[in-house]
Amino acid sequence: MKTLQLELTPEKREESLETAAKIIRCGGLVAMPTETVYGLAANALNEMAVESIFKAKGRPQDNPLIVHISGEEMLAPLVTRIPQAAKKCAENFWPGPFTMILPKSSVIPSVVSAGLNTVAVRLPSHPIARELIRRAGVPLAAPSANLSGSPSPTSAEHCVRDLNGRVDAILMGGNSEVGLESTVVSFVGSRPRLLRPGGITAEQLKEVIGEIEIDKAVLQEPEEGEAVASPGMKYKHYSPTARVIMVEGNSEDFVNFVNSKKDEGVFALCYKEDAGALDVPFLTYGSEADFAEQGANLFNALRKLDEIGCRICFAHAPKKGGIGLAVYNRLIRAAGFEVISL
Ligand code: TXA
Ligand code: MG
């Protein structure tokens, strides 16, 4: 399959969006920019189109997809109930990096929800994503636009690398602003539960709806065969080919530890503040206290490790406050839960 690269320059924007919307209406696949990461979009109401998303990504069939809408009025037909807490969150966090799990209506094909009786819904803030949904005239099922298992794409170039020849088109937008996938909260149990941390923080959620349970899969490795609330959390994710080892400790201890491991193919993924004292090649992913910067850079840095010939990467563990919790959640998965505490 030839993959169209649809430019979004002011002159080409209109034509590219029309082409992309037409592809979606005909049951095809389009990679689109969003404020979190790029998504691989298809008509969520077209079973065959959704099936082809799983094929293009090599995604396990039991991992459900997020349905994207362009306005709050599109939510009601997709679900059977919207609890008060969900309404409050929609008011506060939509449009934006926030996904709600709600009881699904019969409009949603079961391939979208991987057979669950719930559906994940998000109203993105990115103008291109919203315009594509509006023009297609249907909600869009869209997982991250990467090959299953590799780091999520935060630029159009990442999508080209993973999906060229496997999808109909890629909308060539800029870098994703948040750089981490959306916060996922389930509203189907007795209390709202955070299934995946992201750009909307646990602290922000608490302010709006009071207490929120944090699912144990957010920070811990699921046991073999254990049922998880969010199927996506059980897979090894976000992984470069290089072996990533997460290292917890202060800057001085981190630097001394990594320098003692100096060898062919050994790299560090570190804070800007660590860089000066390191004696091994490194990539920085942000300043220690700037969680948003870390989030925006992490996936690009993980992809780069492979390009620069990294064999083993010691990654300085992020703090778990604010968006840092999401950065930590992704990095510990990239590391396959291999952690060294100094
Ligand atoms: O920011 C994002 O959320 C991006 C952009 C494209 O919107 N999308 C994204 O999709 O990250 P994906 O498929 O890579 O991750 C969706 C996550 C998975 O962990 C999946 O298991 C979970 O959401 N999920 C989807 N539907 C669910 C459901 N009904 N119940 C529980 N978890 C669900
Ligand atoms: Mg994904």
mmCIF file of C-alpha atoms and ligand atoms in Angstrom:
data_model
loop_
_atom_site.group_PDB
_atom_site.id
_atom_site.type_symbol
_atom_site.label_atom_id
_atom_site.label_comp_id
_atom_site.label_asym_id
_atom_site.label_seq_id
_atom_site.Cartn_x
_atom_site.Cartn_y
_atom_site.Cartn_z
ATOM 1 C CA MET A 1 0.000 0.000 0.000
ATOM 2 C CA LYS A 2 1.246 3.479 -0.841
ATOM 3 C CA THR A 3 1.051 5.797 2.180
ATOM 4 C CA LEU A 4 0.213 9.422 1.369
ATOM 5 C CA GLN A 5 2.133 12.025 3.374
ATOM 6 C CA LEU A 6 -0.402 14.845 3.683
ATOM 7 C CA GLU A 7 1.253 18.213 4.312
ATOM 8 C CA LEU A 8 -0.355 20.734 6.680
ATOM 9 C CA THR A 9 1.259 23.938 5.426
ATOM 10 C CA PRO A 10 -1.253 26.819 5.125
ATOM 11 C CA GLU A 11 -1.558 26.179 1.349
ATOM 12 C CA LYS A 12 -2.039 22.408 1.648
ATOM 13 C CA ARG A 13 -4.082 22.198 4.899
ATOM 14 C CA GLU A 14 -7.535 22.319 3.315
ATOM 15 C CA GLU A 15 -6.807 19.751 0.612
ATOM 16 C CA SER A 16 -5.021 17.419 3.043
ATOM 17 C CA LEU A 17 -7.889 17.464 5.558
ATOM 18 C CA GLU A 18 -10.426 16.762 2.788
ATOM 19 C CA THR A 19 -8.347 13.839 1.497
ATOM 20 C CA ALA A 20 -7.934 12.443 5.023
ATOM 21 C CA ALA A 21 -11.646 12.755 5.819
ATOM 22 C CA LYS A 22 -12.521 10.994 2.556
ATOM 23 C CA ILE A 23 -10.156 8.124 3.370
ATOM 24 C CA ILE A 24 -11.839 7.733 6.794
ATOM 25 C CA ARG A 25 -15.336 7.779 5.248
ATOM 26 C CA CYS A 26 -14.226 5.027 2.827
ATOM 27 C CA GLY A 27 -13.021 2.818 5.701
ATOM 28 C CA GLY A 28 -9.298 3.647 5.480
ATOM 29 C CA LEU A 29 -6.616 4.483 8.049
ATOM 30 C CA VAL A 30 -5.097 7.920 8.720
ATOM 31 C CA ALA A 31 -2.371 8.801 11.238
ATOM 32 C CA MET A 32 -3.271 12.170 12.792
ATOM 33 C CA PRO A 33 -1.528 14.565 15.162
ATOM 34 C CA THR A 34 -3.062 15.096 18.590
ATOM 35 C CA GLU A 35 -1.785 17.082 21.579
ATOM 36 C CA THR A 36 -0.737 13.839 23.354
ATOM 37 C CA VAL A 37 0.767 11.547 20.697
ATOM 38 C CA TYR A 38 -0.131 10.773 17.067
ATOM 39 C CA GLY A 39 -3.173 8.508 16.685
ATOM 40 C CA LEU A 40 -3.968 5.932 13.990
ATOM 41 C CA ALA A 41 -7.568 6.783 13.153
ATOM 42 C CA ALA A 42 -10.442 4.887 11.538
ATOM 43 C CA ASN A 43 -14.230 5.242 11.575
ATOM 44 C CA ALA A 44 -15.118 3.847 15.030
ATOM 45 C CA LEU A 45 -18.518 2.682 13.755
ATOM 46 C CA ASN A 46 -17.065 0.626 10.882
ATOM 47 C CA GLU A 47 -16.062 -2.802 12.168
ATOM 48 C CA MET A 48 -13.828 -3.684 9.219
ATOM 49 C CA ALA A 49 -12.002 -0.357 9.340
ATOM 50 C CA VAL A 50 -11.331 -0.856 13.058
ATOM 51 C CA GLU A 51 -10.081 -4.394 12.444
ATOM 52 C CA SER A 52 -7.532 -3.019 10.007
ATOM 53 C CA ILE A 53 -6.090 -0.770 12.754
ATOM 54 C CA PHE A 54 -5.162 -3.899 14.747
ATOM 55 C CA LYS A 55 -3.529 -5.425 11.655
ATOM 56 C CA ALA A 56 -1.534 -2.308 10.716
ATOM 57 C CA LYS A 57 -0.121 -1.955 14.252
ATOM 58 C CA GLY A 58 0.266 -5.650 15.040
ATOM 59 C CA ARG A 59 -1.866 -4.905 18.116
ATOM 60 C CA PRO A 60 -3.175 -7.729 20.335
ATOM 61 C CA GLN A 61 -6.946 -8.167 19.760
ATOM 62 C CA ASP A 62 -7.730 -7.946 23.485
ATOM 63 C CA ASN A 63 -6.485 -4.351 23.828
ATOM 64 C CA PRO A 64 -9.424 -1.924 23.351
ATOM 65 C CA LEU A 65 -9.248 1.415 21.512
ATOM 66 C CA ILE A 66 -10.072 4.995 22.507
ATOM 67 C CA VAL A 67 -12.919 6.658 20.572
ATOM 68 C CA HIS A 68 -12.245 10.312 19.700
ATOM 69 C CA ILE A 69 -14.981 12.930 19.349
ATOM 70 C CA SER A 70 -14.891 16.560 18.216
ATOM 71 C CA GLY A 71 -17.614 17.938 20.502
ATOM 72 C CA GLU A 72 -19.282 16.920 23.790
ATOM 73 C CA GLU A 73 -22.606 16.393 22.005
ATOM 74 C CA MET A 74 -21.059 13.322 20.323
ATOM 75 C CA LEU A 75 -20.638 11.524 23.685
ATOM 76 C CA ALA A 76 -24.240 10.661 24.647
ATOM 77 C CA PRO A 77 -24.977 8.215 21.768
ATOM 78 C CA LEU A 78 -21.799 6.220 22.516
ATOM 79 C CA VAL A 79 -22.572 5.430 26.184
ATOM 80 C CA THR A 80 -25.510 4.333 28.321
ATOM 81 C CA ARG A 81 -24.773 6.435 31.412
ATOM 82 C CA ILE A 82 -22.674 9.479 32.353
ATOM 83 C CA PRO A 83 -22.111 9.676 36.133
ATOM 84 C CA GLN A 84 -21.864 13.105 37.790
ATOM 85 C CA ALA A 85 -18.106 12.782 38.354
ATOM 86 C CA ALA A 86 -17.579 12.088 34.630
ATOM 87 C CA LYS A 87 -19.621 15.155 33.703
ATOM 88 C CA LYS A 88 -17.483 17.292 35.993
ATOM 89 C CA CYS A 89 -14.293 15.929 34.484
ATOM 90 C CA ALA A 90 -15.541 16.551 30.945
ATOM 91 C CA GLU A 91 -16.340 20.147 31.906
ATOM 92 C CA ASN A 92 -12.878 20.678 33.368
ATOM 93 C CA PHE A 93 -10.552 18.581 31.218
ATOM 94 C CA TRP A 94 -12.125 18.494 27.745
ATOM 95 C CA PRO A 95 -10.927 19.246 25.193
ATOM 96 C CA GLY A 96 -7.564 17.837 26.279
ATOM 97 C CA PRO A 97 -5.416 14.832 27.260
ATOM 98 C CA PHE A 98 -8.171 13.076 29.193
ATOM 99 C CA THR A 99 -10.016 9.809 28.439
ATOM 100 C CA MET A 100 -13.115 8.499 30.242
ATOM 101 C CA ILE A 101 -14.161 4.842 30.475
ATOM 102 C CA LEU A 102 -17.970 4.593 30.513
ATOM 103 C CA PRO A 103 -20.594 1.870 29.927
ATOM 104 C CA LYS A 104 -20.832 1.463 26.158
ATOM 105 C CA SER A 105 -23.960 1.661 24.019
ATOM 106 C CA SER A 106 -24.715 -0.763 21.183
ATOM 107 C CA VAL A 107 -23.514 1.816 18.618
ATOM 108 C CA ILE A 108 -19.905 0.847 19.406
ATOM 109 C CA PRO A 109 -18.811 -2.376 17.646
ATOM 110 C CA SER A 110 -17.334 -4.889 20.071
ATOM 111 C CA VAL A 111 -14.018 -4.932 18.160
ATOM 112 C CA VAL A 112 -13.459 -1.334 19.417
ATOM 113 C CA SER A 113 -13.892 -2.300 23.068
ATOM 114 C CA ALA A 114 -12.213 -5.711 22.655
ATOM 115 C CA GLY A 115 -15.401 -7.356 23.885
ATOM 116 C CA LEU A 116 -15.662 -5.277 27.103
ATOM 117 C CA ASN A 117 -19.002 -3.650 27.970
ATOM 118 C CA THR A 118 -17.277 -0.289 28.389
ATOM 119 C CA VAL A 119 -15.854 2.263 25.968
ATOM 120 C CA ALA A 120 -13.019 4.791 26.266
ATOM 121 C CA VAL A 121 -13.860 8.283 24.933
ATOM 122 C CA ARG A 122 -11.657 11.359 24.454
ATOM 123 C CA LEU A 123 -12.241 14.869 23.107
ATOM 124 C CA PRO A 124 -8.788 16.029 21.941
ATOM 125 C CA SER A 125 -7.793 19.700 21.846
ATOM 126 C CA HIS A 126 -5.573 19.482 18.754
ATOM 127 C CA PRO A 127 -7.201 21.528 15.950
ATOM 128 C CA ILE A 128 -6.218 19.061 13.194
ATOM 129 C CA ALA A 129 -7.591 16.041 15.056
ATOM 130 C CA ARG A 130 -10.857 17.834 15.784
ATOM 131 C CA GLU A 131 -11.212 19.108 12.241
ATOM 132 C CA LEU A 132 -10.632 15.603 10.854
ATOM 133 C CA ILE A 133 -13.326 14.136 13.131
ATOM 134 C CA ARG A 134 -15.728 16.930 12.197
ATOM 135 C CA ARG A 135 -15.193 16.475 8.474
ATOM 136 C CA ALA A 136 -15.334 12.684 8.623
ATOM 137 C CA GLY A 137 -18.656 13.106 10.465
ATOM 138 C CA VAL A 138 -18.066 10.057 12.682
ATOM 139 C CA PRO A 139 -16.219 9.306 15.929
ATOM 140 C CA LEU A 140 -12.695 8.001 15.309
ATOM 141 C CA ALA A 141 -11.174 4.963 16.977
ATOM 142 C CA ALA A 142 -7.477 5.759 17.382
ATOM 143 C CA PRO A 143 -4.706 4.042 19.296
ATOM 144 C CA SER A 144 -1.230 5.562 19.271
ATOM 145 C CA ALA A 145 0.151 5.432 15.695
ATOM 146 C CA ASN A 146 3.188 3.228 16.419
ATOM 147 C CA LEU A 147 3.899 -0.425 15.774
ATOM 148 C CA SER A 148 2.658 -2.303 18.824
ATOM 149 C CA GLY A 149 5.347 -2.383 21.532
ATOM 150 C CA SER A 150 7.505 0.487 20.267
ATOM 151 C CA PRO A 151 7.430 3.983 21.840
ATOM 152 C CA SER A 152 4.379 6.087 20.939
ATOM 153 C CA PRO A 153 4.962 8.559 18.078
ATOM 154 C CA THR A 154 5.344 12.214 19.001
ATOM 155 C CA SER A 155 6.149 13.411 15.462
ATOM 156 C CA ALA A 156 4.955 12.669 11.939
ATOM 157 C CA GLU A 157 8.427 11.259 11.183
ATOM 158 C CA HIS A 158 7.952 8.620 13.911
ATOM 159 C CA CYS A 159 4.684 7.571 12.215
ATOM 160 C CA VAL A 160 6.387 7.368 8.820
ATOM 161 C CA ARG A 161 9.110 5.160 10.269
ATOM 162 C CA ASP A 162 6.635 2.734 11.870
ATOM 163 C CA LEU A 163 3.691 2.756 9.467
ATOM 164 C CA ASN A 164 4.870 3.678 5.961
ATOM 165 C CA GLY A 165 3.280 1.157 3.568
ATOM 166 C CA ARG A 166 0.832 -0.067 6.252
ATOM 167 C CA VAL A 167 -1.712 2.807 6.350
ATOM 168 C CA ASP A 168 -3.450 5.014 3.762
ATOM 169 C CA ALA A 169 -2.166 8.396 4.905
ATOM 170 C CA ILE A 170 -0.221 10.324 7.517
ATOM 171 C CA LEU A 171 -1.120 13.924 8.359
ATOM 172 C CA MET A 172 2.268 15.629 8.677
ATOM 173 C CA GLY A 173 1.758 17.860 11.741
ATOM 174 C CA GLY A 174 4.415 19.104 14.161
ATOM 175 C CA ASN A 175 5.642 17.623 17.435
ATOM 176 C CA SER A 176 3.040 16.521 20.006
ATOM 177 C CA GLU A 177 2.846 19.049 22.819
ATOM 178 C CA VAL A 178 2.264 16.724 25.802
ATOM 179 C CA GLY A 179 4.269 13.827 24.353
ATOM 180 C CA LEU A 180 2.618 11.171 26.575
ATOM 181 C CA GLU A 181 -0.726 9.423 26.005
ATOM 182 C CA SER A 182 -3.854 10.758 27.693
ATOM 183 C CA THR A 183 -4.848 10.230 31.319
ATOM 184 C CA VAL A 184 -7.375 7.352 31.461
ATOM 185 C CA VAL A 185 -10.004 7.308 34.228
ATOM 186 C CA SER A 186 -12.661 4.633 34.645
ATOM 187 C CA PHE A 187 -16.103 5.740 35.847
ATOM 188 C CA VAL A 188 -17.748 2.308 35.804
ATOM 189 C CA GLY A 189 -16.856 1.080 39.317
ATOM 190 C CA SER A 190 -18.100 2.416 42.646
ATOM 191 C CA ARG A 191 -15.403 5.117 42.622
ATOM 192 C CA PRO A 192 -13.438 6.808 39.800
ATOM 193 C CA ARG A 193 -10.160 5.002 39.202
ATOM 194 C CA LEU A 194 -7.009 6.242 37.471
ATOM 195 C CA LEU A 195 -5.935 3.533 35.015
ATOM 196 C CA ARG A 196 -3.212 5.423 33.153
ATOM 197 C CA PRO A 197 -1.559 8.681 34.280
ATOM 198 C CA GLY A 198 -1.019 11.401 31.670
ATOM 199 C CA GLY A 199 -1.182 15.127 31.004
ATOM 200 C CA ILE A 200 -4.123 15.616 33.404
ATOM 201 C CA THR A 201 -2.574 14.850 36.788
ATOM 202 C CA ALA A 202 -3.906 12.923 39.797
ATOM 203 C CA GLU A 203 -3.691 16.210 41.723
ATOM 204 C CA GLN A 204 -5.949 17.962 39.166
ATOM 205 C CA LEU A 205 -8.421 15.072 39.285
ATOM 206 C CA LYS A 206 -8.585 15.233 43.088
ATOM 207 C CA GLU A 207 -9.376 18.936 42.922
ATOM 208 C CA VAL A 208 -12.350 18.344 40.662
ATOM 209 C CA ILE A 209 -13.854 15.066 41.958
ATOM 210 C CA GLY A 210 -12.303 14.586 45.389
ATOM 211 C CA GLU A 211 -10.642 11.227 46.033
ATOM 212 C CA ILE A 212 -9.515 9.063 43.154
ATOM 213 C CA GLU A 213 -8.213 5.508 43.371
ATOM 214 C CA ILE A 214 -4.932 4.874 41.610
ATOM 215 C CA ASP A 215 -4.976 1.475 39.949
ATOM 216 C CA LYS A 216 -2.108 -0.682 41.114
ATOM 217 C CA ALA A 217 -0.987 -1.328 37.516
ATOM 218 C CA VAL A 218 0.086 2.353 37.306
ATOM 219 C CA LEU A 219 3.316 1.680 39.205
ATOM 220 C CA GLN A 220 3.569 -2.086 39.559
ATOM 221 C CA GLU A 221 4.167 -4.922 37.192
ATOM 222 C CA PRO A 222 1.008 -7.033 36.765
ATOM 223 C CA GLU A 223 1.389 -10.649 37.931
ATOM 224 C CA GLU A 224 1.481 -13.345 35.251
ATOM 225 C CA GLY A 225 -2.129 -13.980 34.137
ATOM 226 C CA GLU A 226 -3.590 -11.309 36.471
ATOM 227 C CA ALA A 227 -6.728 -9.520 35.210
ATOM 228 C CA VAL A 228 -6.016 -5.812 34.686
ATOM 229 C CA ALA A 229 -8.553 -2.975 34.456
ATOM 230 C CA SER A 230 -6.766 -1.452 31.459
ATOM 231 C CA PRO A 231 -5.569 -4.220 29.134
ATOM 232 C CA GLY A 232 -2.924 -1.945 27.556
ATOM 233 C CA MET A 233 -1.058 -1.731 30.873
ATOM 234 C CA LYS A 234 -0.113 -5.395 30.850
ATOM 235 C CA TYR A 235 1.973 -5.324 27.704
ATOM 236 C CA LYS A 236 5.655 -4.489 27.533
ATOM 237 C CA HIS A 237 5.422 -1.049 26.069
ATOM 238 C CA TYR A 238 7.308 1.962 24.914
ATOM 239 C CA SER A 239 10.391 -0.167 24.456
ATOM 240 C CA PRO A 240 13.405 0.597 22.371
ATOM 241 C CA THR A 241 15.511 -2.410 21.293
ATOM 242 C CA ALA A 242 18.205 -1.304 23.739
ATOM 243 C CA ARG A 243 17.968 -2.671 27.284
ATOM 244 C CA VAL A 244 16.739 0.138 29.527
ATOM 245 C CA ILE A 245 17.438 0.044 33.277
ATOM 246 C CA MET A 246 15.786 2.640 35.482
ATOM 247 C CA VAL A 247 18.032 4.046 38.221
ATOM 248 C CA GLU A 248 16.576 5.784 41.289
ATOM 249 C CA GLY A 249 18.751 8.162 43.272
ATOM 250 C CA ASN A 250 20.070 11.714 43.466
ATOM 251 C CA SER A 251 22.140 13.288 40.719
ATOM 252 C CA GLU A 252 25.537 12.632 42.326
ATOM 253 C CA ASP A 253 24.805 8.952 43.026
ATOM 254 C CA PHE A 254 23.352 8.471 39.544
ATOM 255 C CA VAL A 255 26.386 9.993 37.838
ATOM 256 C CA ASN A 256 28.871 7.973 39.936
ATOM 257 C CA PHE A 257 26.958 4.761 39.336
ATOM 258 C CA VAL A 258 26.690 5.224 35.563
ATOM 259 C CA ASN A 259 30.336 6.301 35.222
ATOM 260 C CA SER A 260 31.336 3.065 36.976
ATOM 261 C CA LYS A 261 29.483 1.109 34.264
ATOM 262 C CA LYS A 262 31.277 2.804 31.360
ATOM 263 C CA ASP A 263 31.589 0.337 28.471
ATOM 264 C CA GLU A 264 30.953 -0.073 24.716
ATOM 265 C CA GLY A 265 27.284 0.715 23.940
ATOM 266 C CA VAL A 266 26.486 1.969 27.466
ATOM 267 C CA PHE A 267 24.495 5.211 27.449
ATOM 268 C CA ALA A 268 22.686 7.376 29.985
ATOM 269 C CA LEU A 269 19.228 8.904 29.677
ATOM 270 C CA CYS A 270 19.372 11.705 32.199
ATOM 271 C CA TYR A 271 18.316 15.092 33.502
ATOM 272 C CA LYS A 272 20.015 18.149 32.039
ATOM 273 C CA GLU A 273 21.547 18.681 35.489
ATOM 274 C CA ASP A 274 23.336 15.279 35.375
ATOM 275 C CA ALA A 275 24.919 15.799 31.977
ATOM 276 C CA GLY A 276 28.054 17.786 32.855
ATOM 277 C CA ALA A 277 29.558 15.133 35.153
ATOM 278 C CA LEU A 278 28.805 12.065 33.026
ATOM 279 C CA ASP A 279 31.662 10.105 31.504
ATOM 280 C CA VAL A 280 29.469 8.013 29.152
ATOM 281 C CA PRO A 281 27.497 9.213 26.094
ATOM 282 C CA PHE A 282 24.057 10.496 27.095
ATOM 283 C CA LEU A 283 20.712 11.901 25.981
ATOM 284 C CA THR A 284 18.873 14.340 28.242
ATOM 285 C CA TYR A 285 15.090 14.261 28.557
ATOM 286 C CA GLY A 286 14.497 17.455 30.532
ATOM 287 C CA SER A 287 15.268 19.297 33.743
ATOM 288 C CA GLU A 288 14.749 17.514 37.067
ATOM 289 C CA ALA A 289 11.849 19.735 38.136
ATOM 290 C CA ASP A 290 10.208 20.257 34.725
ATOM 291 C CA PHE A 291 7.852 17.274 34.372
ATOM 292 C CA ALA A 292 6.149 18.703 31.279
ATOM 293 C CA GLU A 293 9.507 18.988 29.509
ATOM 294 C CA GLN A 294 10.363 15.395 30.469
ATOM 295 C CA GLY A 295 7.013 14.172 29.121
ATOM 296 C CA ALA A 296 7.417 16.037 25.851
ATOM 297 C CA ASN A 297 10.887 14.545 25.209
ATOM 298 C CA LEU A 298 10.759 11.007 26.630
ATOM 299 C CA PHE A 299 9.469 9.000 23.655
ATOM 300 C CA ASN A 300 11.693 10.771 21.148
ATOM 301 C CA ALA A 301 14.689 10.043 23.397
ATOM 302 C CA LEU A 302 13.720 6.351 23.680
ATOM 303 C CA ARG A 303 13.549 6.081 19.887
ATOM 304 C CA LYS A 304 16.894 7.848 19.508
ATOM 305 C CA LEU A 305 18.662 5.313 21.741
ATOM 306 C CA ASP A 306 18.334 2.678 19.034
ATOM 307 C CA GLU A 307 19.481 5.027 16.293
ATOM 308 C CA ILE A 308 22.705 5.883 18.120
ATOM 309 C CA GLY A 309 23.669 2.282 18.771
ATOM 310 C CA CYS A 310 22.801 2.028 22.450
ATOM 311 C CA ARG A 311 23.040 -1.469 23.928
ATOM 312 C CA ILE A 312 22.350 -0.684 27.594
ATOM 313 C CA CYS A 313 20.781 2.543 28.813
ATOM 314 C CA PHE A 314 20.770 3.654 32.445
ATOM 315 C CA ALA A 315 17.823 6.030 32.784
ATOM 316 C CA HIS A 316 17.598 8.467 35.695
ATOM 317 C CA ALA A 317 14.169 7.816 37.236
ATOM 318 C CA PRO A 318 11.738 10.756 37.246
ATOM 319 C CA LYS A 319 9.984 11.984 40.406
ATOM 320 C CA LYS A 320 6.361 10.870 40.691
ATOM 321 C CA GLY A 321 4.599 14.224 41.267
ATOM 322 C CA GLY A 322 2.285 15.851 38.708
ATOM 323 C CA ILE A 323 2.976 14.747 35.134
ATOM 324 C CA GLY A 324 6.081 13.053 36.581
ATOM 325 C CA LEU A 325 3.831 10.129 37.571
ATOM 326 C CA ALA A 326 3.045 9.577 33.869
ATOM 327 C CA VAL A 327 6.705 9.902 32.882
ATOM 328 C CA TYR A 328 7.622 7.351 35.569
ATOM 329 C CA ASN A 329 4.823 4.998 34.441
ATOM 330 C CA ARG A 330 6.097 4.999 30.818
ATOM 331 C CA LEU A 331 9.790 4.754 31.673
ATOM 332 C CA ILE A 332 9.372 1.818 34.065
ATOM 333 C CA ARG A 333 7.558 -0.045 31.263
ATOM 334 C CA ALA A 334 10.272 0.830 28.759
ATOM 335 C CA ALA A 335 12.622 -0.710 31.320
ATOM 336 C CA GLY A 336 10.487 -3.855 31.592
ATOM 337 C CA PHE A 337 10.258 -3.013 35.354
ATOM 338 C CA GLU A 338 14.025 -3.382 35.798
ATOM 339 C CA VAL A 339 14.868 -0.828 38.511
ATOM 340 C CA ILE A 340 18.021 -0.163 40.534
ATOM 341 C CA SER A 341 17.628 1.940 43.722
ATOM 342 C CA LEU A 342 20.856 3.588 44.828
HETATM 343 O O1 TXA B 1 -3.519 10.124 24.145
HETATM 344 C C1 TXA B 1 -4.044 9.066 23.821
HETATM 345 O O2 TXA B 1 -4.828 8.470 24.554
HETATM 346 C C2 TXA B 1 -3.668 8.510 22.436
HETATM 347 C C3 TXA B 1 -4.169 9.485 21.384
HETATM 348 C C4 TXA B 1 -4.030 8.954 19.988
HETATM 349 O O3 TXA B 1 -5.485 9.850 21.660
HETATM 350 N N1 TXA B 1 -4.225 7.205 22.256
HETATM 351 C C5 TXA B 1 -3.753 6.121 22.916
HETATM 352 O O4 TXA B 1 -4.364 4.938 22.591
HETATM 353 O O5 TXA B 1 -2.859 6.168 23.720
HETATM 354 P P1 TXA B 1 -3.764 3.505 22.974
HETATM 355 O O6 TXA B 1 -4.619 2.544 22.247
HETATM 356 O O7 TXA B 1 -2.328 3.461 22.685
HETATM 357 O O8 TXA B 1 -4.053 3.364 24.498
HETATM 358 C C6 TXA B 1 -5.389 3.184 24.964
HETATM 359 C C7 TXA B 1 -5.368 2.695 26.380
HETATM 360 C C8 TXA B 1 -4.895 1.264 26.475
HETATM 361 O O9 TXA B 1 -4.108 1.108 27.638
HETATM 362 C C9 TXA B 1 -6.214 0.499 26.582
HETATM 363 O O10 TXA B 1 -6.061 -0.731 27.226
HETATM 364 C C10 TXA B 1 -7.071 1.479 27.378
HETATM 365 O O11 TXA B 1 -6.698 2.748 26.906
HETATM 366 N N2 TXA B 1 -8.509 1.281 27.139
HETATM 367 C C11 TXA B 1 -9.208 1.507 26.005
HETATM 368 N N3 TXA B 1 -10.500 1.157 26.152
HETATM 369 C C12 TXA B 1 -10.626 0.702 27.413
HETATM 370 C C13 TXA B 1 -11.720 0.180 28.174
HETATM 371 N N4 TXA B 1 -12.942 0.065 27.663
HETATM 372 N N5 TXA B 1 -11.466 -0.200 29.456
HETATM 373 C C14 TXA B 1 -10.222 -0.084 29.988
HETATM 374 N N6 TXA B 1 -9.164 0.393 29.320
HETATM 375 C C15 TXA B 1 -9.355 0.779 28.049
HETATM 376 MG MG MG B 2 -0.382 2.823 22.519
#
